[in-house]
Amino acid sequence: MRIALVSDIHGNLAALEAVVADFTRRGVDAVVNLGDSLSGPLLPLETAQFLMAQDWIHLAGNHERQILEPHAGSGQSDAYARSCLTRKELDWIATLRPTLHYDAEVFLCHGTPDSDCEALLQTAERNATAAEVALRLGPFDGALLACGHSHVARSVRYSRGQLLVNPGSVGQPAYADDHPHPHVIESASPDARYAIVERRAGQWQAALYTVAYAFRPMAALAKARGRPDWECALLSGYMPA
């Protein structure tokens, strides 16, 4: 069983199409989208239409919730995405869940098992400590947990032997956040990111991939939408100095 994991697309259809081409070439049996698919100044409607046409498992991230509930911490990116979507796409978003048991040993979540707005393996700009990860995992006893939210690609073999995987962000290589304190997350590269997880000889393994794509048109689109922060992030993988 080979599963492609994508997350945090943020309306970047060009990056998503490049990732799909890459994992299709490598061969996978299933695809899981871990959420935060549309929010941003790029192509939310077109990205939603693309995703709705795929036979994938889709989760809701905090930004899906914020698109549906404009007063639940939503910002400029959520508002723009919502303004582009029709009732059909909004109804689709409303069907998505933030967590899901893929099977008896694989658990999927956007952030952590209990929160869509807290990262499992990251605390702001640093790696989470073992104690923080244990607290956020709670009683999870499966073999594999896949999560997103932080945009930081990581594969961690937990102390109990479980594999914890964040595929990174398909479409937003850098961003600024105020929770739990002001910080930036920067991948230092404009490339798209995803992961493939595979069960071999009774053990889950993960491979993290970076994929080059035509990012300059997406950066130009962000500039045209009045988002220089996104333009810089898409061009470089860094936030503006």
PDB file of C-alpha atoms in Angstrom:
ATOM      1  CA  MET A   1       0.000   0.000   0.000  1.00  0.00           C
ATOM      2  CA  ARG A   2       1.484   3.321  -1.132  1.00  0.00           C
ATOM      3  CA  ILE A   3      -0.385   6.479  -0.104  1.00  0.00           C
ATOM      4  CA  ALA A   4       0.419   9.978  -1.359  1.00  0.00           C
ATOM      5  CA  LEU A   5      -0.070  12.669   1.286  1.00  0.00           C
ATOM      6  CA  VAL A   6      -0.757  16.249   0.253  1.00  0.00           C
ATOM      7  CA  SER A   7      -1.588  19.164   2.524  1.00  0.00           C
ATOM      8  CA  ASP A   8      -1.844  22.930   2.722  1.00  0.00           C
ATOM      9  CA  ILE A   9      -2.443  23.519  -0.985  1.00  0.00           C
ATOM     10  CA  HIS A  10      -3.839  27.008  -0.325  1.00  0.00           C
ATOM     11  CA  GLY A  11      -5.324  27.483  -3.776  1.00  0.00           C
ATOM     12  CA  ASN A  12      -2.015  26.963  -5.584  1.00  0.00           C
ATOM     13  CA  LEU A  13      -3.312  24.879  -8.464  1.00  0.00           C
ATOM     14  CA  ALA A  14      -0.053  24.988 -10.428  1.00  0.00           C
ATOM     15  CA  ALA A  15       1.857  23.471  -7.503  1.00  0.00           C
ATOM     16  CA  LEU A  16      -0.850  20.868  -6.973  1.00  0.00           C
ATOM     17  CA  GLU A  17      -0.827  19.788 -10.611  1.00  0.00           C
ATOM     18  CA  ALA A  18       2.960  19.370 -10.489  1.00  0.00           C
ATOM     19  CA  VAL A  19       2.694  17.245  -7.339  1.00  0.00           C
ATOM     20  CA  VAL A  20      -0.038  15.081  -8.880  1.00  0.00           C
ATOM     21  CA  ALA A  21       2.104  14.516 -11.971  1.00  0.00           C
ATOM     22  CA  ASP A  22       5.030  13.507  -9.752  1.00  0.00           C
ATOM     23  CA  PHE A  23       3.216  10.976  -7.589  1.00  0.00           C
ATOM     24  CA  THR A  24       1.358   9.595 -10.607  1.00  0.00           C
ATOM     25  CA  ARG A  25       4.726   8.908 -12.232  1.00  0.00           C
ATOM     26  CA  ARG A  26       5.974   7.183  -9.066  1.00  0.00           C
ATOM     27  CA  GLY A  27       2.789   5.154  -8.638  1.00  0.00           C
ATOM     28  CA  VAL A  28       0.475   5.276  -5.611  1.00  0.00           C
ATOM     29  CA  ASP A  29      -2.587   3.321  -4.554  1.00  0.00           C
ATOM     30  CA  ALA A  30      -4.436   6.160  -2.826  1.00  0.00           C
ATOM     31  CA  VAL A  31      -4.217   9.890  -2.158  1.00  0.00           C
ATOM     32  CA  VAL A  32      -5.022  11.747   1.059  1.00  0.00           C
ATOM     33  CA  ASN A  33      -5.484  15.522   1.219  1.00  0.00           C
ATOM     34  CA  LEU A  34      -4.973  16.739   4.796  1.00  0.00           C
ATOM     35  CA  GLY A  35      -6.691  20.113   4.419  1.00  0.00           C
ATOM     36  CA  ASP A  36      -6.175  23.876   4.113  1.00  0.00           C
ATOM     37  CA  SER A  37      -6.808  23.475   0.423  1.00  0.00           C
ATOM     38  CA  LEU A  38      -8.215  26.795  -0.757  1.00  0.00           C
ATOM     39  CA  SER A  39      -7.426  29.774   1.480  1.00  0.00           C
ATOM     40  CA  GLY A  40      -5.191  32.355  -0.192  1.00  0.00           C
ATOM     41  CA  PRO A  41      -5.080  34.927  -3.003  1.00  0.00           C
ATOM     42  CA  LEU A  42      -4.512  32.466  -5.861  1.00  0.00           C
ATOM     43  CA  LEU A  43      -7.060  30.091  -7.459  1.00  0.00           C
ATOM     44  CA  PRO A  44      -9.467  28.856  -4.771  1.00  0.00           C
ATOM     45  CA  LEU A  45     -12.376  28.087  -7.098  1.00  0.00           C
ATOM     46  CA  GLU A  46     -10.304  26.264  -9.689  1.00  0.00           C
ATOM     47  CA  THR A  47      -8.481  24.329  -6.974  1.00  0.00           C
ATOM     48  CA  ALA A  48     -11.765  23.306  -5.342  1.00  0.00           C
ATOM     49  CA  GLN A  49     -13.118  22.130  -8.688  1.00  0.00           C
ATOM     50  CA  PHE A  50      -9.971  20.102  -9.321  1.00  0.00           C
ATOM     51  CA  LEU A  51     -10.103  18.473  -5.883  1.00  0.00           C
ATOM     52  CA  MET A  52     -13.811  17.714  -6.085  1.00  0.00           C
ATOM     53  CA  ALA A  53     -13.173  15.742  -9.285  1.00  0.00           C
ATOM     54  CA  GLN A  54     -10.590  13.462  -7.609  1.00  0.00           C
ATOM     55  CA  ASP A  55     -11.263  10.129  -5.967  1.00  0.00           C
ATOM     56  CA  TRP A  56      -9.217  11.098  -2.903  1.00  0.00           C
ATOM     57  CA  ILE A  57      -9.787  11.285   0.825  1.00  0.00           C
ATOM     58  CA  HIS A  58     -10.117  14.960   1.784  1.00  0.00           C
ATOM     59  CA  LEU A  59      -9.935  16.475   5.265  1.00  0.00           C
ATOM     60  CA  ALA A  60     -10.948  19.923   6.438  1.00  0.00           C
ATOM     61  CA  GLY A  61      -8.260  22.173   7.871  1.00  0.00           C
ATOM     62  CA  ASN A  62      -8.771  25.186  10.080  1.00  0.00           C
ATOM     63  CA  HIS A  63      -9.018  27.357   6.974  1.00  0.00           C
ATOM     64  CA  GLU A  64     -11.924  25.299   5.614  1.00  0.00           C
ATOM     65  CA  ARG A  65     -13.689  25.949   8.910  1.00  0.00           C
ATOM     66  CA  GLN A  66     -12.812  29.637   8.732  1.00  0.00           C
ATOM     67  CA  ILE A  67     -14.084  29.919   5.155  1.00  0.00           C
ATOM     68  CA  LEU A  68     -17.421  28.491   6.303  1.00  0.00           C
ATOM     69  CA  GLU A  69     -17.483  30.527   9.527  1.00  0.00           C
ATOM     70  CA  PRO A  70     -16.205  34.001   8.590  1.00  0.00           C
ATOM     71  CA  HIS A  71     -16.001  35.127  12.224  1.00  0.00           C
ATOM     72  CA  ALA A  72     -14.025  32.088  13.458  1.00  0.00           C
ATOM     73  CA  GLY A  73     -10.588  33.634  13.172  1.00  0.00           C
ATOM     74  CA  SER A  74     -10.725  34.086   9.415  1.00  0.00           C
ATOM     75  CA  GLY A  75      -8.577  36.655   7.678  1.00  0.00           C
ATOM     76  CA  GLN A  76      -7.931  38.193   4.290  1.00  0.00           C
ATOM     77  CA  SER A  77      -7.004  34.906   2.613  1.00  0.00           C
ATOM     78  CA  ASP A  78     -10.118  33.121   3.874  1.00  0.00           C
ATOM     79  CA  ALA A  79     -12.344  36.022   2.861  1.00  0.00           C
ATOM     80  CA  TYR A  80     -10.923  36.068  -0.651  1.00  0.00           C
ATOM     81  CA  ALA A  81     -11.376  32.321  -1.056  1.00  0.00           C
ATOM     82  CA  ARG A  82     -14.960  32.473   0.181  1.00  0.00           C
ATOM     83  CA  SER A  83     -15.767  35.308  -2.241  1.00  0.00           C
ATOM     84  CA  CYS A  84     -14.681  33.099  -5.164  1.00  0.00           C
ATOM     85  CA  LEU A  85     -16.623  29.973  -4.223  1.00  0.00           C
ATOM     86  CA  THR A  86     -20.178  29.069  -5.184  1.00  0.00           C
ATOM     87  CA  ARG A  87     -22.690  27.231  -3.058  1.00  0.00           C
ATOM     88  CA  LYS A  88     -21.570  23.955  -4.664  1.00  0.00           C
ATOM     89  CA  GLU A  89     -18.004  24.296  -3.374  1.00  0.00           C
ATOM     90  CA  LEU A  90     -19.110  25.570   0.030  1.00  0.00           C
ATOM     91  CA  ASP A  91     -21.439  22.599   0.413  1.00  0.00           C
ATOM     92  CA  TRP A  92     -18.544  20.269  -0.454  1.00  0.00           C
ATOM     93  CA  ILE A  93     -16.328  21.906   2.179  1.00  0.00           C
ATOM     94  CA  ALA A  94     -19.090  21.418   4.742  1.00  0.00           C
ATOM     95  CA  THR A  95     -18.937  17.647   4.225  1.00  0.00           C
ATOM     96  CA  LEU A  96     -15.250  17.439   5.168  1.00  0.00           C
ATOM     97  CA  ARG A  97     -14.000  16.341   8.605  1.00  0.00           C
ATOM     98  CA  PRO A  98     -10.804  17.434  10.390  1.00  0.00           C
ATOM     99  CA  THR A  99      -9.879  13.866  11.428  1.00  0.00           C
ATOM    100  CA  LEU A 100     -10.446  10.396  10.025  1.00  0.00           C
ATOM    101  CA  HIS A 101      -9.467   6.805  10.710  1.00  0.00           C
ATOM    102  CA  TYR A 102      -8.131   5.613   7.359  1.00  0.00           C
ATOM    103  CA  ASP A 103      -8.119   2.059   8.653  1.00  0.00           C
ATOM    104  CA  ALA A 104      -7.414   0.267  11.933  1.00  0.00           C
ATOM    105  CA  GLU A 105      -3.803   1.467  12.132  1.00  0.00           C
ATOM    106  CA  VAL A 106      -3.702   4.742  10.150  1.00  0.00           C
ATOM    107  CA  PHE A 107      -5.085   8.006  11.520  1.00  0.00           C
ATOM    108  CA  LEU A 108      -5.423  11.240   9.563  1.00  0.00           C
ATOM    109  CA  CYS A 109      -5.734  14.749  10.973  1.00  0.00           C
ATOM    110  CA  HIS A 110      -5.085  18.280   9.841  1.00  0.00           C
ATOM    111  CA  GLY A 111      -3.332  19.470  12.986  1.00  0.00           C
ATOM    112  CA  THR A 112      -3.496  17.073  15.929  1.00  0.00           C
ATOM    113  CA  PRO A 113      -6.089  14.447  16.885  1.00  0.00           C
ATOM    114  CA  ASP A 114      -7.848  17.097  19.005  1.00  0.00           C
ATOM    115  CA  SER A 115      -7.212  20.385  17.199  1.00  0.00           C
ATOM    116  CA  ASP A 116      -7.273  21.730  13.636  1.00  0.00           C
ATOM    117  CA  CYS A 117      -5.205  24.785  14.586  1.00  0.00           C
ATOM    118  CA  GLU A 118      -2.313  23.261  16.545  1.00  0.00           C
ATOM    119  CA  ALA A 119       0.652  21.584  14.877  1.00  0.00           C
ATOM    120  CA  LEU A 120       1.696  18.152  16.096  1.00  0.00           C
ATOM    121  CA  LEU A 121       5.417  18.201  15.345  1.00  0.00           C
ATOM    122  CA  GLN A 122       6.069  21.928  15.442  1.00  0.00           C
ATOM    123  CA  THR A 123       5.808  24.632  18.103  1.00  0.00           C
ATOM    124  CA  ALA A 124       5.926  27.955  16.292  1.00  0.00           C
ATOM    125  CA  GLU A 125       9.337  28.142  14.569  1.00  0.00           C
ATOM    126  CA  ARG A 126      10.965  25.175  16.375  1.00  0.00           C
ATOM    127  CA  ASN A 127      10.525  21.429  16.433  1.00  0.00           C
ATOM    128  CA  ALA A 128       8.155  20.278  19.155  1.00  0.00           C
ATOM    129  CA  THR A 129       9.726  18.585  22.152  1.00  0.00           C
ATOM    130  CA  ALA A 130       9.047  14.925  22.933  1.00  0.00           C
ATOM    131  CA  ALA A 131       6.805  15.994  25.810  1.00  0.00           C
ATOM    132  CA  GLU A 132       4.809  18.354  23.559  1.00  0.00           C
ATOM    133  CA  VAL A 133       4.325  15.657  20.937  1.00  0.00           C
ATOM    134  CA  ALA A 134       3.188  13.161  23.580  1.00  0.00           C
ATOM    135  CA  LEU A 135       0.671  15.627  24.993  1.00  0.00           C
ATOM    136  CA  ARG A 136      -0.745  16.432  21.542  1.00  0.00           C
ATOM    137  CA  LEU A 137      -0.907  12.789  20.479  1.00  0.00           C
ATOM    138  CA  GLY A 138      -2.888  11.778  23.518  1.00  0.00           C
ATOM    139  CA  PRO A 139      -3.921   8.099  23.527  1.00  0.00           C
ATOM    140  CA  PHE A 140      -3.158   7.496  19.827  1.00  0.00           C
ATOM    141  CA  ASP A 141      -2.000   3.901  19.475  1.00  0.00           C
ATOM    142  CA  GLY A 142      -2.053   3.333  15.713  1.00  0.00           C
ATOM    143  CA  ALA A 143       0.961   2.619  13.528  1.00  0.00           C
ATOM    144  CA  LEU A 144       0.858   5.746  11.339  1.00  0.00           C
ATOM    145  CA  LEU A 145      -0.428   9.269  11.854  1.00  0.00           C
ATOM    146  CA  ALA A 146      -0.448  11.784   8.993  1.00  0.00           C
ATOM    147  CA  CYS A 147      -0.908  15.478   9.733  1.00  0.00           C
ATOM    148  CA  GLY A 148      -0.446  18.889   8.150  1.00  0.00           C
ATOM    149  CA  HIS A 149      -1.008  22.479   9.281  1.00  0.00           C
ATOM    150  CA  SER A 150       2.564  23.554  10.086  1.00  0.00           C
ATOM    151  CA  HIS A 151       3.802  23.491   6.449  1.00  0.00           C
ATOM    152  CA  VAL A 152       7.011  21.912   7.783  1.00  0.00           C
ATOM    153  CA  ALA A 153       7.794  18.560   6.143  1.00  0.00           C
ATOM    154  CA  ARG A 154       8.885  16.005   8.729  1.00  0.00           C
ATOM    155  CA  SER A 155       8.905  12.251   9.280  1.00  0.00           C
ATOM    156  CA  VAL A 156       9.337  11.194  12.914  1.00  0.00           C
ATOM    157  CA  ARG A 157       9.604   7.709  14.362  1.00  0.00           C
ATOM    158  CA  TYR A 158       7.895   8.177  17.713  1.00  0.00           C
ATOM    159  CA  SER A 159       9.231   6.567  20.878  1.00  0.00           C
ATOM    160  CA  ARG A 160       6.543   3.862  20.755  1.00  0.00           C
ATOM    161  CA  GLY A 161       7.562   2.930  17.199  1.00  0.00           C
ATOM    162  CA  GLN A 162       4.743   4.801  15.479  1.00  0.00           C
ATOM    163  CA  LEU A 163       5.443   6.893  12.395  1.00  0.00           C
ATOM    164  CA  LEU A 164       4.302  10.530  12.427  1.00  0.00           C
ATOM    165  CA  VAL A 165       4.408  12.264   9.037  1.00  0.00           C
ATOM    166  CA  ASN A 166       3.794  15.823   7.887  1.00  0.00           C
ATOM    167  CA  PRO A 167       4.167  16.126   4.091  1.00  0.00           C
ATOM    168  CA  GLY A 168       4.774  19.880   4.196  1.00  0.00           C
ATOM    169  CA  SER A 169       2.888  22.389   2.086  1.00  0.00           C
ATOM    170  CA  VAL A 170       2.008  21.913  -1.554  1.00  0.00           C
ATOM    171  CA  GLY A 171       1.309  25.553  -2.220  1.00  0.00           C
ATOM    172  CA  GLN A 172       2.536  28.012   0.438  1.00  0.00           C
ATOM    173  CA  PRO A 173       6.278  27.687   1.140  1.00  0.00           C
ATOM    174  CA  ALA A 174       6.421  30.448   3.777  1.00  0.00           C
ATOM    175  CA  TYR A 175       4.045  32.337   6.056  1.00  0.00           C
ATOM    176  CA  ALA A 176       3.841  34.492   9.175  1.00  0.00           C
ATOM    177  CA  ASP A 177       1.721  33.624  12.200  1.00  0.00           C
ATOM    178  CA  ASP A 178       0.928  35.156  15.593  1.00  0.00           C
ATOM    179  CA  HIS A 179       0.168  31.914  17.494  1.00  0.00           C
ATOM    180  CA  PRO A 180       1.504  31.088  20.061  1.00  0.00           C
ATOM    181  CA  HIS A 181       3.723  34.133  19.456  1.00  0.00           C
ATOM    182  CA  PRO A 182       4.751  36.068  16.320  1.00  0.00           C
ATOM    183  CA  HIS A 183       6.968  33.910  14.115  1.00  0.00           C
ATOM    184  CA  VAL A 184       7.596  32.896  10.528  1.00  0.00           C
ATOM    185  CA  ILE A 185       7.797  29.497   8.871  1.00  0.00           C
ATOM    186  CA  GLU A 186      10.082  29.448   5.840  1.00  0.00           C
ATOM    187  CA  SER A 187      10.968  26.455   3.680  1.00  0.00           C
ATOM    188  CA  ALA A 188      13.761  28.429   1.934  1.00  0.00           C
ATOM    189  CA  SER A 189      12.580  27.117  -1.436  1.00  0.00           C
ATOM    190  CA  PRO A 190       9.653  27.859  -3.780  1.00  0.00           C
ATOM    191  CA  ASP A 191       9.156  24.142  -4.488  1.00  0.00           C
ATOM    192  CA  ALA A 192       5.966  22.209  -3.762  1.00  0.00           C
ATOM    193  CA  ARG A 193       6.138  19.456  -1.139  1.00  0.00           C
ATOM    194  CA  TYR A 194       4.337  16.179  -0.488  1.00  0.00           C
ATOM    195  CA  ALA A 195       5.012  12.687   0.894  1.00  0.00           C
ATOM    196  CA  ILE A 196       4.470   9.045   0.063  1.00  0.00           C
ATOM    197  CA  VAL A 197       3.969   6.578   2.910  1.00  0.00           C
ATOM    198  CA  GLU A 198       4.328   2.851   2.360  1.00  0.00           C
ATOM    199  CA  ARG A 199       4.001  -0.258   4.472  1.00  0.00           C
ATOM    200  CA  ARG A 200       6.915  -2.657   4.032  1.00  0.00           C
ATOM    201  CA  ALA A 201       7.639  -5.789   6.057  1.00  0.00           C
ATOM    202  CA  GLY A 202       5.115  -4.704   8.679  1.00  0.00           C
ATOM    203  CA  GLN A 203       6.558  -1.192   9.112  1.00  0.00           C
ATOM    204  CA  TRP A 204       5.347   2.121   7.737  1.00  0.00           C
ATOM    205  CA  GLN A 205       7.978   4.216   5.994  1.00  0.00           C
ATOM    206  CA  ALA A 206       7.824   7.714   4.522  1.00  0.00           C
ATOM    207  CA  ALA A 207       9.551   9.552   1.703  1.00  0.00           C
ATOM    208  CA  LEU A 208       9.360  13.357   1.576  1.00  0.00           C
ATOM    209  CA  TYR A 209       9.469  14.966  -1.867  1.00  0.00           C
ATOM    210  CA  THR A 210      10.076  18.449  -3.230  1.00  0.00           C
ATOM    211  CA  VAL A 211       8.736  19.233  -6.694  1.00  0.00           C
ATOM    212  CA  ALA A 212       9.755  22.095  -8.949  1.00  0.00           C
ATOM    213  CA  TYR A 213       6.922  23.867 -10.734  1.00  0.00           C
ATOM    214  CA  ALA A 214       6.215  27.122 -12.592  1.00  0.00           C
ATOM    215  CA  PHE A 215       5.895  29.307  -9.497  1.00  0.00           C
ATOM    216  CA  ARG A 216       6.433  32.718 -11.097  1.00  0.00           C
ATOM    217  CA  PRO A 217       2.897  32.976 -12.577  1.00  0.00           C
ATOM    218  CA  MET A 218       1.473  32.168  -9.132  1.00  0.00           C
ATOM    219  CA  ALA A 219       3.671  34.843  -7.558  1.00  0.00           C
ATOM    220  CA  ALA A 220       2.530  37.335 -10.203  1.00  0.00           C
ATOM    221  CA  LEU A 221      -1.070  36.445  -9.405  1.00  0.00           C
ATOM    222  CA  ALA A 222      -0.468  37.100  -5.706  1.00  0.00           C
ATOM    223  CA  LYS A 223       1.060  40.474  -6.593  1.00  0.00           C
ATOM    224  CA  ALA A 224      -1.948  41.333  -8.740  1.00  0.00           C
ATOM    225  CA  ARG A 225      -4.238  40.466  -5.820  1.00  0.00           C
ATOM    226  CA  GLY A 226      -2.359  42.957  -3.612  1.00  0.00           C
ATOM    227  CA  ARG A 227      -0.502  40.337  -1.550  1.00  0.00           C
ATOM    228  CA  PRO A 228       3.238  41.127  -1.606  1.00  0.00           C
ATOM    229  CA  ASP A 229       3.755  38.747   1.334  1.00  0.00           C
ATOM    230  CA  TRP A 230       2.505  35.841  -0.744  1.00  0.00           C
ATOM    231  CA  GLU A 231       4.446  37.044  -3.772  1.00  0.00           C
ATOM    232  CA  CYS A 232       7.706  36.919  -1.805  1.00  0.00           C
ATOM    233  CA  ALA A 233       6.907  33.559  -0.265  1.00  0.00           C
ATOM    234  CA  LEU A 234       6.071  31.996  -3.622  1.00  0.00           C
ATOM    235  CA  LEU A 235       9.174  33.377  -5.303  1.00  0.00           C
ATOM    236  CA  SER A 236      11.682  32.458  -2.613  1.00  0.00           C
ATOM    237  CA  GLY A 237      10.309  30.344   0.214  1.00  0.00           C
ATOM    238  CA  TYR A 238      10.977  33.263   2.568  1.00  0.00           C
ATOM    239  CA  MET A 239       8.810  35.988   4.014  1.00  0.00           C
ATOM    240  CA  PRO A 240       9.637  39.636   3.275  1.00  0.00           C
ATOM    241  CA  ALA A 241      12.444  40.984   5.452  1.00  0.00           C
TER     242      ALA A 241
END
